[in-house]
Coordinates of C-alpha atoms in Angstrom, one line a residue:
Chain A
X1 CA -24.4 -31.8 -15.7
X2 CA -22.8 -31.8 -12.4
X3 CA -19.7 -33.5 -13.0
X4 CA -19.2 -30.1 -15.6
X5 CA -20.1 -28.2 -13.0
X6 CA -18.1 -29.5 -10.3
X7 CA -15.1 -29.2 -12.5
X8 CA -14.8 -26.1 -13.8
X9 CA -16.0 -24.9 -10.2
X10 CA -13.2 -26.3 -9.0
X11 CA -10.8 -26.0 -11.8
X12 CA -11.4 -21.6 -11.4
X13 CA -11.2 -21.7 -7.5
X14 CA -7.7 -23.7 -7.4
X15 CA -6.7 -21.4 -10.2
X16 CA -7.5 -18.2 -8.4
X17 CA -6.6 -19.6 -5.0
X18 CA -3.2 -20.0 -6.3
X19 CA -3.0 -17.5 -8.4
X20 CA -3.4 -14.9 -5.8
X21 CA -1.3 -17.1 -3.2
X22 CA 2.0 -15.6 -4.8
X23 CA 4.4 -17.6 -7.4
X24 CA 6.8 -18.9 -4.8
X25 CA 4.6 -20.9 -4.0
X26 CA 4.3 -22.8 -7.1
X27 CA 8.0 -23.0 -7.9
X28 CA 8.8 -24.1 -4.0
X29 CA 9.9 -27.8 -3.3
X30 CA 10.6 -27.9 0.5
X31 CA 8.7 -30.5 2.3
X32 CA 6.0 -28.5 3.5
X33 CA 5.2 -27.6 0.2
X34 CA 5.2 -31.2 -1.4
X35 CA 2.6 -31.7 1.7
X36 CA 0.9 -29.3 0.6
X37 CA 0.4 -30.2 -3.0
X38 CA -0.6 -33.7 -1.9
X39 CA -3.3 -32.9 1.0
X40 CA -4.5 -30.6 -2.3
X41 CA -5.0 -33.2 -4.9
X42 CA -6.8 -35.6 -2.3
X43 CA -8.8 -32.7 -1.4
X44 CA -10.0 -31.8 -4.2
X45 CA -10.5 -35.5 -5.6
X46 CA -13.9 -35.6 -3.5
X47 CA -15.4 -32.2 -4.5
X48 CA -14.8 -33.4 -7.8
X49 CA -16.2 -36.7 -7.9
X50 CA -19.0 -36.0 -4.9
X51 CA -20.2 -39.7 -4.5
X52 CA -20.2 -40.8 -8.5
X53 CA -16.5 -43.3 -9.0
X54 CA -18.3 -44.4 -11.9
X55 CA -15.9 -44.5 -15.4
X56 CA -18.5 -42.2 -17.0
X57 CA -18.3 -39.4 -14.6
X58 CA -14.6 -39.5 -14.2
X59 CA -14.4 -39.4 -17.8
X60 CA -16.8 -36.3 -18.3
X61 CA -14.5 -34.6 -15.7
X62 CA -10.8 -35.3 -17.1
X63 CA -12.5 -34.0 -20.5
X64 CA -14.3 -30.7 -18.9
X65 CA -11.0 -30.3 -17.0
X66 CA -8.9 -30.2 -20.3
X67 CA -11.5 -28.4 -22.8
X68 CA -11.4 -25.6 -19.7
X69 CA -7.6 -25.4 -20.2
X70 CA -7.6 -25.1 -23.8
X71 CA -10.7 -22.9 -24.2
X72 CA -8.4 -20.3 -20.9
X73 CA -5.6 -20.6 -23.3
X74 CA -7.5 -19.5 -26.1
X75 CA -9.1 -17.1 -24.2
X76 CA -5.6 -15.8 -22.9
X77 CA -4.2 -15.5 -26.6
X78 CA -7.3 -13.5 -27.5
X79 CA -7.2 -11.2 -24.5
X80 CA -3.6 -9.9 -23.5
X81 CA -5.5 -8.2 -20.4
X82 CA -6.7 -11.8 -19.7
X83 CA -3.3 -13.1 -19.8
X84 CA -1.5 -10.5 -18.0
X85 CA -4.2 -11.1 -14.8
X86 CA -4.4 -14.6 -15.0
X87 CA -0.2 -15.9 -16.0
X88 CA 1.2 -12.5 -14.6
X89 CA 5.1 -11.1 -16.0
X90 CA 8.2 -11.8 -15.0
X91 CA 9.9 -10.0 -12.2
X92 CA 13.1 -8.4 -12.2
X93 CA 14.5 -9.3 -9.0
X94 CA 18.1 -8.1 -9.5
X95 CA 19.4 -5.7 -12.3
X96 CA 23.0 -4.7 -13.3
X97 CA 24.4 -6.9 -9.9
X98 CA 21.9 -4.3 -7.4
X99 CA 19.1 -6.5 -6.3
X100 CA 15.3 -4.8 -6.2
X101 CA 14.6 -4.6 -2.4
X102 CA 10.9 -3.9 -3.0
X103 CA 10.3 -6.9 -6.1
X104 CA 12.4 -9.2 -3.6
X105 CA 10.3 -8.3 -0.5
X106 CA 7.0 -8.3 -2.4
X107 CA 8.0 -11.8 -4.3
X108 CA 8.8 -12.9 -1.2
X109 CA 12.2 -14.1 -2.7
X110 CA 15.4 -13.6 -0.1
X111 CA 18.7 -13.1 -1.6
X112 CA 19.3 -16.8 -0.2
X113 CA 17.0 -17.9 -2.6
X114 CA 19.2 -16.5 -5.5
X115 CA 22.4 -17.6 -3.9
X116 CA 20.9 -21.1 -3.4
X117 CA 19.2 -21.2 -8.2
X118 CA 23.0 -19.6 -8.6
X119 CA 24.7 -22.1 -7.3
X120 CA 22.6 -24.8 -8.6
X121 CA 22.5 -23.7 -11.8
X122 CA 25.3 -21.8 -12.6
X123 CA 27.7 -23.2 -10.0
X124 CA 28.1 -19.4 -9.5
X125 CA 29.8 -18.9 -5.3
X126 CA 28.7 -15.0 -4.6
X127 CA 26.3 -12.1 -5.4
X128 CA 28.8 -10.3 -7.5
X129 CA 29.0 -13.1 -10.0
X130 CA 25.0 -12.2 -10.9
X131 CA 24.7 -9.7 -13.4
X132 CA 20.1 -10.2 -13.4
X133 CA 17.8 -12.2 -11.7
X134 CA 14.0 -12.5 -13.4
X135 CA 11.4 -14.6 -11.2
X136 CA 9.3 -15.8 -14.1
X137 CA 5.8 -16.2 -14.0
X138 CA 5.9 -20.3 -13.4
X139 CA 7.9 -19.3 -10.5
X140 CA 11.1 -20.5 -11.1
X141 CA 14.4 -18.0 -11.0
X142 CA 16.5 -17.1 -14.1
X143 CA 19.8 -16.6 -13.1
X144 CA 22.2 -14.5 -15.4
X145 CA 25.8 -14.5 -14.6
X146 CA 28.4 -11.3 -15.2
X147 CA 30.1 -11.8 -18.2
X148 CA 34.0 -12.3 -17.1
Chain B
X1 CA -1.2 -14.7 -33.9
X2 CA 1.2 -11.6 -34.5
X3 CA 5.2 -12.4 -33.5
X4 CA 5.8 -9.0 -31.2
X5 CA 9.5 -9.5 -29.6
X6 CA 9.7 -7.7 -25.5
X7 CA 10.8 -4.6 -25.7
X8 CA 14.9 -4.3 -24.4
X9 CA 15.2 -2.2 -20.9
X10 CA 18.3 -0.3 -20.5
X11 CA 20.0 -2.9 -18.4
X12 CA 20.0 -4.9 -21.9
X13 CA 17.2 -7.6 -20.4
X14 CA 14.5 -8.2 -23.3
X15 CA 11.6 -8.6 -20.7
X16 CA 7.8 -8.4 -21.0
X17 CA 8.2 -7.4 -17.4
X18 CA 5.1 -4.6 -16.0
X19 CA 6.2 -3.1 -12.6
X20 CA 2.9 -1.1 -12.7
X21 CA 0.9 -4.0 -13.0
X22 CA 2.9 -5.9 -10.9
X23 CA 2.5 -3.2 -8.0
X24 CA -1.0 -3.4 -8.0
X25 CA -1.7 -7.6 -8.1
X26 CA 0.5 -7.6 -5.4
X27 CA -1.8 -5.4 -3.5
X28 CA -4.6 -7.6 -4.5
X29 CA -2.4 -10.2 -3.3
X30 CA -2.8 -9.2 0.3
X31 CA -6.5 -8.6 0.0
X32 CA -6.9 -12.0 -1.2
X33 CA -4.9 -13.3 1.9
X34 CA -7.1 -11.1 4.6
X35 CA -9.9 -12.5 2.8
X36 CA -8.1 -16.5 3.4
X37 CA -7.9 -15.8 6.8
X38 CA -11.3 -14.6 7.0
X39 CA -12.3 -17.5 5.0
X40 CA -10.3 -19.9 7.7
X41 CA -12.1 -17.7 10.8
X42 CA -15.0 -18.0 9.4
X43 CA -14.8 -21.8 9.1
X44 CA -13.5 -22.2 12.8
X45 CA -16.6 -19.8 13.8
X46 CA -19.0 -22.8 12.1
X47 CA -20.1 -19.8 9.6
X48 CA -19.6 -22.8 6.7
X49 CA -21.1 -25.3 8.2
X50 CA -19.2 -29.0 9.6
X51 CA -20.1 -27.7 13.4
X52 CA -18.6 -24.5 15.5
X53 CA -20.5 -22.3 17.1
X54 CA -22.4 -20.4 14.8
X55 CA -23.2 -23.7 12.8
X56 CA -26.1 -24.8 14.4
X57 CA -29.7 -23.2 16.0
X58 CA -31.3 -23.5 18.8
X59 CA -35.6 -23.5 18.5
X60 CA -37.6 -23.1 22.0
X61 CA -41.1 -24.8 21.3
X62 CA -43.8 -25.7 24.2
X63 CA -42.7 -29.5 24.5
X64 CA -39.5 -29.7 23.2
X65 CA -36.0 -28.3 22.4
X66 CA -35.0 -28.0 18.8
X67 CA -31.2 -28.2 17.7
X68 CA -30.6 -28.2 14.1
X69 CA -28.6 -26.5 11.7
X70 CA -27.8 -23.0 11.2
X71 CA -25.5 -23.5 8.2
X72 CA -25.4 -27.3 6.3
X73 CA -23.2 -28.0 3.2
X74 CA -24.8 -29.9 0.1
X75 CA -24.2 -34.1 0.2
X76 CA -22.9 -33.9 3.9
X77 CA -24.7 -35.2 6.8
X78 CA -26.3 -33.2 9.4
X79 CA -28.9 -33.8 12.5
X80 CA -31.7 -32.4 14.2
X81 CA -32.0 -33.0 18.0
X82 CA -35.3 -33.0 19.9
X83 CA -34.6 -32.8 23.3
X84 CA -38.1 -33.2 24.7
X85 CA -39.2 -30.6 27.6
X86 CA -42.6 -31.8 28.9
X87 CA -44.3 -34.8 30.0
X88 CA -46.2 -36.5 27.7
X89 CA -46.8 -40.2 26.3
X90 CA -46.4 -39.7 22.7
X91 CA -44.9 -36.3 20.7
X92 CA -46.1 -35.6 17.7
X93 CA -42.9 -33.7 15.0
X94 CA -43.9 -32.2 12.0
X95 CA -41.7 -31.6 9.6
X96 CA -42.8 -29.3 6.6
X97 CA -42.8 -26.6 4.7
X98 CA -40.1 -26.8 2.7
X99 CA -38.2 -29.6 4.1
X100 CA -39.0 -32.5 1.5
X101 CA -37.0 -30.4 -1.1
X102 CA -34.2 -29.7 0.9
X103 CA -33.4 -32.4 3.0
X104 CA -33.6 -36.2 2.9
X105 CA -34.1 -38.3 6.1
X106 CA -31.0 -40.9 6.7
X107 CA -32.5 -42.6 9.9
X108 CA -34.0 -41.7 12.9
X109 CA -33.6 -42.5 16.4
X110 CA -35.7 -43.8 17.7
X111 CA -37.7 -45.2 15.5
X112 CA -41.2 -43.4 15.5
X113 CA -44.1 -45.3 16.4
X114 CA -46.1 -43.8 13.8
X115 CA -45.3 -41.5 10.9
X116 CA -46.7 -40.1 7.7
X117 CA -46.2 -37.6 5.2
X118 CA -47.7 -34.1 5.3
X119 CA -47.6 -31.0 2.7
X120 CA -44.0 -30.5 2.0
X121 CA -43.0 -32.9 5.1
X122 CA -43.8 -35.9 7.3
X123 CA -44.9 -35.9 10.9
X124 CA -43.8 -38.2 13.1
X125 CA -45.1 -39.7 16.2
X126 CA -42.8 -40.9 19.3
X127 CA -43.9 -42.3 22.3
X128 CA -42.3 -43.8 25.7
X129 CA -39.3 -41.1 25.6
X130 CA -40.6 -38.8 28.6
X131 CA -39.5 -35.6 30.0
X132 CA -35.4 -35.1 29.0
X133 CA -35.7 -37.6 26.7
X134 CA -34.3 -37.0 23.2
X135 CA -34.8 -37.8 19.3
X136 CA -32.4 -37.6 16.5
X137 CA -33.0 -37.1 12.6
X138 CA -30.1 -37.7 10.3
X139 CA -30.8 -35.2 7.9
X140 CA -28.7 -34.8 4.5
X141 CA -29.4 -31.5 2.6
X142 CA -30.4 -32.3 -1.4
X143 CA -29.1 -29.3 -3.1
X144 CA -27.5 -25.9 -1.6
X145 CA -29.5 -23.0 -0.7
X146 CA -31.1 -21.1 1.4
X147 CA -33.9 -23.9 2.9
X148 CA -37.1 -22.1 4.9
X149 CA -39.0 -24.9 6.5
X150 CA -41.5 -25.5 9.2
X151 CA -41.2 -27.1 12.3
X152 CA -44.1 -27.9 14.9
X153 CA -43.9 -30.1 17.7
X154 CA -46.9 -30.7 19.4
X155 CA -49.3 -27.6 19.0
X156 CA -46.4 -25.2 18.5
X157 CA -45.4 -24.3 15.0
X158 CA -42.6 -22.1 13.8
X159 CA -40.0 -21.3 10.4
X160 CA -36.7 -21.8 10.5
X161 CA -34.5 -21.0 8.3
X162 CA -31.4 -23.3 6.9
X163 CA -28.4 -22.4 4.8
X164 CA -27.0 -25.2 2.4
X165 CA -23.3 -24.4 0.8
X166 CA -22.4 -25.8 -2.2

């Protein structure tokens, strides 16, 4: 029973905890944030497992762990309310070439950012050459070019 | 599941984007980070447990000291110091109440010359440690909670109270 318990504590508090942290910080690869994804996982690993390594409990968790995905993904299809809170909507960060001050303050996205996803993706050299930019809800930027 | 394409805004995007919404989780977004660094202040205060300030008690009884936890976390270890205040050959601890439920002993130091259980508890005896001398119980807590137990040394009795987090 605790192994269940343990899990979906856990699963729900990392889930909120990075939920409310804001979405760059899920899409964001600079070293800090790799650091911070692995002091996470080693974190967590104890609160999971307490002081069980045993096969059997490590198997009860991986299986709570995944049924608590499915059973939120259910949930999420059956409540739109549910999805809305917990997977959030895109962003528009930039519309018609004018970028959104307030969605790039409050995203937390600088126009150096954008520059940086434009010329990765698109190989794309100024501001003018972006007709949108949509921070999706994984955290990642869309990038769409002016049409020339 | 019903196939419901985003509406098309008039900058020709077809987006499921909510601005409303989104206005008010990023409020709730700065609420939840006061509430991180409280959560972080609070940990540095000893307010969760794992020492600081606030993490631990002091209890004045007639022949001893008592320094024990204020706030304990489930499965981690924890103490209770006797600092000893009088002059006497032997001390007699008791330990009850509710302490069997709450805590389990990990060692003790020194070892007691005599000890035996009591209702809820165990007293123990310890003799040869003198004025300033000092005993220590490796406690770890057995589920979380808020633990009320009793502690005597001597003649003097009094409740304490303990907070396990999970």
């Amino acid at each position: 029973m605790d192994a269940v318990l343990r899990g979906v504590a856990v699963y729900f508090v990392l889930l909120v905890v990075t939920r409310l942290s804001g979405r760059r910080t899920l899409a964001q690869t600079t070293p800090f944030d790799f650091v911070l994804l692995l002091i996470i996982a080693e974190t967590t690993q104890q609160a999971l497992l307490g002081d069980d390594f045993s096969i059997t409990n490590a198997f009860v968790l991986i299986v709570t762990l995944f049924l608590t995905d499915i059973l939120l993904a259910y949930f999420k299809q059956w409540a739109p309310t549910a999805e809305l809170v917990l997977d959030g909507t895109p962003t528009v960060l930039m519309s018609r070439g004018e970028p959104d001050a307030e969605a790039l303050d409050r995203a937390r996205v600088s126009l150096s950012d954008i520059l940086e996803n434009a010329r990765e993706k698109h190989g794309l050299q100024r501001l003018e050459d972006i007709e949108a930019v949509v921070l999706e809800v994984g955290g990642s930027l869309s990038i769409i070019p002016k049409e020339k | 599941m019903p196939l419901e394409a985003p509406p098309i805004r008039s900058d020709g995007l077809q987006i499921a984007d909510n601005r409303r919404f989104q206005r008010r989780f990023w409020k709730v977004e700065r609420v939840a980070w006061v509430f991180f660094a409280a959560v972080v202040v609070a940990g540095l205060a000893g307010l969760t447990g794992g020492g600081g300030y606030f993490s631990r008690q002091q209890v004045q009884l007639s022949e001893a000291i008592v320094d024990l936890p204020r706030v304990s976390r489930w499965e981690d270890s924890d103490h209770i110091l006797l600092t000893f205040t009088s002059d006497a050959p032997t001390y007699t601890i008791r330990l009850g109440g509710g302490f069997n439920g709450a805590f389990s002993i990990d060692q003790v130091q020194p070892q007691p010359a005599r000890s035996r259980a009591v209702p809820g508890g165990l007293e123990m005896e310890f003799s040869g440690v003198g004025s300033g001398g000092t005993a220590r119980i490796g406690i770890m807590p057995s589920a979380p909670g808020l633990a009320t137990l009793s502690l005597g040394v001597g003649g003097n009795e009094t409740s304490v109270r303990v907070l396990v987090l999970p």
